[in-house]
Amino acid sequence: MKRRTVQDIMTKDVVTVTEQTPFAEIAELLTEHRVSGMPVVDDAGRVIGIVTESDLLHKQEYKDHTEGRSLRALLRRNAQAEAKAAAVDAGGLMSAPVVSAAPGTSTTEAARLLNAHGYRALPVADEDGRLVGIVARRDLLGVYRRPDAEIREEIIKDVLVKKLWHDPDMLDVRVGDGIVHLSGRVETKSLVPIVARMIGRVEGVVDVVNDLGYALDDTAARKYTRI
């Protein structure tokens, strides 16, 4: 099975800023390009941080404070937020060090990184740390827009024939809205969950409805086998 990497889905034309980019210009770029964040790069194009809408909003958040709660007490709760609220350029606003992905990172790992760190986008950098692209959550969700016919073809050719050496005529594979319905019969009972699991790993598969039967229950024999 062909596993796509972030290099296959990333945006290569990335809007970036430097540490010296003023606050107002950053706000304008975010609005103009309709992005939620931008990588901060040095003169060599290496990623040194990332600045997001949330970073800019700290200034507005701390501009007005409720009566009875002093600004000093409010800011003391979060020194990092205080620093960003006072920042005037990307160097003061950015989060660093930044988590980035290599071009060969799998889409699965990229999704894990985004969720683990709560990011909306992940810079993609080469082995020297230079920015080569950016991958966003919406890019990763693109795998679920694969046509059902394309998913079914990959299941039959790559999973059943190439990986499992199974006669595809013995199984009925139907795909609708990314949901795979399996019926038919495989040789052994132990193979049933294996087939479903491998099909579930095909990109674009939302779920697998497994109604496979089997010719031989090899799991019963294992229970009585002593090593």
XYZ file of C-alpha atoms in Angstrom:
227
model
C 0.000 0.000 0.000
C 1.247 3.453 -0.824
C 1.415 5.525 2.333
C 1.304 9.238 1.747
C 3.618 11.562 3.612
C 3.342 15.234 4.494
C 5.392 15.986 1.389
C 2.475 14.728 -0.705
C -0.128 16.980 0.880
C 1.722 20.000 2.306
C 1.398 23.565 1.044
C 4.715 24.601 -0.468
C 3.991 28.299 -0.933
C 4.152 29.330 2.731
C 3.585 32.792 4.146
C 6.390 33.494 6.622
C 7.650 36.296 8.836
C 10.961 37.108 10.498
C 11.612 38.026 14.123
C 11.556 41.692 13.152
C 8.133 41.627 11.453
C 5.897 44.178 13.279
C 2.746 43.177 15.138
C 0.416 45.089 12.790
C 1.956 43.500 9.696
C 1.536 40.019 11.168
C -2.145 40.726 11.857
C -2.559 41.975 8.305
C -0.874 38.896 6.800
C -2.993 36.491 8.861
C -6.157 38.222 7.668
C -5.070 38.647 4.060
C -4.020 35.032 3.573
C -6.737 33.559 5.825
C -4.310 31.470 7.842
C -4.261 30.843 11.580
C -0.496 30.937 11.969
C 2.811 31.518 10.217
C 6.328 30.115 10.655
C 9.037 32.505 11.780
C 12.266 31.990 9.826
C 15.797 33.337 10.046
C 17.895 34.737 7.194
C 18.776 31.213 6.038
C 15.128 30.124 5.887
C 15.393 27.936 8.988
C 12.298 27.627 11.168
C 12.904 29.255 14.542
C 9.333 29.627 15.785
C 5.699 30.018 14.899
C 3.254 32.857 15.527
C -0.497 32.281 15.629
C -3.726 34.212 16.012
C -3.808 33.186 19.668
C -0.441 34.850 20.255
C -1.751 38.150 18.919
C -4.986 37.952 20.884
C -3.105 38.156 24.187
C -2.680 41.887 23.587
C -6.434 42.370 23.251
C -7.139 39.989 26.117
C -5.083 42.011 28.584
C -6.026 45.439 27.251
C -9.305 45.531 29.163
C -9.513 43.953 32.583
C -12.594 43.521 34.753
C -13.168 45.796 37.708
C -11.839 44.401 40.961
C -9.067 42.410 39.259
C -5.867 44.369 38.796
C -3.968 43.996 35.546
C -0.830 43.124 37.500
C -2.562 40.227 39.263
C -4.057 39.030 35.989
C -0.738 39.045 34.154
C 1.093 37.355 37.004
C -0.899 34.207 36.331
C 0.831 33.591 33.056
C 4.257 35.105 32.460
C 4.365 33.881 28.874
C 1.003 35.449 28.072
C 2.173 38.668 29.730
C 5.266 38.772 27.539
C 3.227 38.179 24.389
C 0.705 40.832 25.396
C 3.564 43.333 25.537
C 5.231 42.126 22.307
C 5.538 44.391 19.281
C 7.030 41.971 16.754
C 7.194 38.286 15.799
C 10.255 37.728 17.964
C 8.251 38.535 21.068
C 5.067 36.818 19.921
C 6.373 33.513 18.584
C 6.386 30.163 20.329
C 9.793 28.502 20.290
C 11.265 26.010 19.883
C 8.729 24.904 17.310
C 7.706 21.316 16.595
C 8.155 20.571 12.907
C 7.888 17.550 10.639
C 10.289 16.152 8.057
C 8.997 15.813 4.471
C 8.932 12.033 4.834
C 6.789 12.057 7.986
C 3.688 9.920 7.579
C 0.304 11.601 7.602
C -0.572 9.471 10.648
C 2.383 10.811 12.623
C 1.635 14.366 11.488
C -1.922 14.027 12.775
C -0.583 12.710 16.094
C 1.770 15.688 16.432
C -0.990 18.187 15.655
C -3.317 16.662 18.239
C -0.612 16.195 20.870
C 0.423 19.840 20.746
C -2.948 21.360 19.888
C -1.628 22.871 16.651
C -3.690 23.767 13.608
C -0.681 23.575 11.299
C 2.770 22.003 11.347
C 5.841 23.475 9.617
C 7.723 21.036 7.391
C 11.509 21.412 7.449
C 14.380 19.632 5.724
C 17.332 18.038 7.530
C 18.999 21.441 7.860
C 15.920 22.964 9.467
C 14.954 25.027 6.416
C 11.254 25.500 5.790
C 9.947 23.565 2.773
C 6.213 23.637 3.440
C 3.418 23.523 5.972
C 0.734 20.925 6.624
C -2.606 21.871 8.180
C -5.403 19.825 9.687
C -7.521 20.332 6.583
C -4.716 18.825 4.472
C -4.756 15.650 6.553
C -8.531 15.400 6.259
C -8.132 15.424 2.479
C -7.476 11.662 2.479
C -11.148 11.159 3.284
C -12.135 12.760 0.002
C -10.805 9.802 -1.995
C -13.381 8.329 -4.396
C -14.924 5.066 -3.206
C -13.909 3.328 -6.439
C -10.272 4.298 -5.865
C -10.360 2.962 -2.308
C -11.917 -0.312 -3.460
C -9.301 -0.750 -6.175
C -6.464 -0.313 -3.677
C -8.064 -2.794 -1.273
C -8.353 -5.454 -3.959
C -4.998 -4.945 -5.670
C -2.738 -3.974 -2.797
C -4.286 -5.650 0.243
C -6.017 -8.796 -0.976
C -3.772 -9.733 -3.897
C -0.324 -8.324 -3.096
C -0.282 -8.519 0.693
C -2.543 -11.454 1.496
C -2.316 -13.437 -1.747
C -6.041 -13.942 -1.520
C -8.395 -14.580 -4.431
C -10.497 -11.392 -4.581
C -13.339 -13.282 -6.242
C -13.963 -15.062 -2.928
C -14.802 -11.792 -1.206
C -17.355 -9.098 -1.800
C -15.876 -5.643 -1.208
C -18.269 -2.722 -1.301
C -17.305 0.849 -0.458
C -19.751 3.661 0.214
C -18.829 7.046 1.684
C -15.507 5.575 2.766
C -17.134 2.722 4.709
C -15.975 -0.710 3.546
C -18.421 -3.625 3.721
C -16.756 -7.041 3.637
C -18.490 -10.343 3.068
C -17.487 -13.729 1.708
C -15.135 -16.308 3.177
C -11.450 -16.575 4.002
C -9.530 -19.771 4.750
C -9.130 -19.475 8.530
C -10.856 -17.712 11.405
C -7.625 -16.045 12.539
C -7.395 -14.330 9.175
C -10.730 -12.525 9.570
C -9.522 -9.720 11.900
C -6.215 -9.456 10.015
C -7.996 -8.719 6.731
C -10.221 -6.110 8.388
C -7.293 -4.467 10.156
C -5.203 -4.182 6.980
C -8.124 -2.754 5.032
C -8.754 -0.258 7.813
C -5.251 1.122 7.261
C -5.980 2.065 3.661
C -6.105 5.841 3.356
C -9.614 7.170 3.037
C -11.261 4.256 4.846
C -13.646 5.581 7.489
C -14.759 2.230 8.903
C -14.847 -1.474 8.085
C -18.035 -3.507 8.444
C -16.685 -7.043 8.727
C -19.104 -9.847 7.818
C -16.439 -12.310 6.698
C -16.861 -16.026 7.211
C -14.177 -18.708 7.305
C -13.613 -22.281 6.205
C -11.538 -23.481 9.191
C -11.555 -22.462 12.841
C -7.836 -22.565 13.559
C -8.250 -20.673 16.845
C -9.890 -23.676 18.561
C -6.882 -25.860 17.813
C -4.518 -23.283 19.312
C -6.266 -23.367 22.684
C -5.205 -26.972 23.207
C -1.687 -26.678 21.825
C 1.004 -26.869 24.484
C 4.426 -25.380 23.971
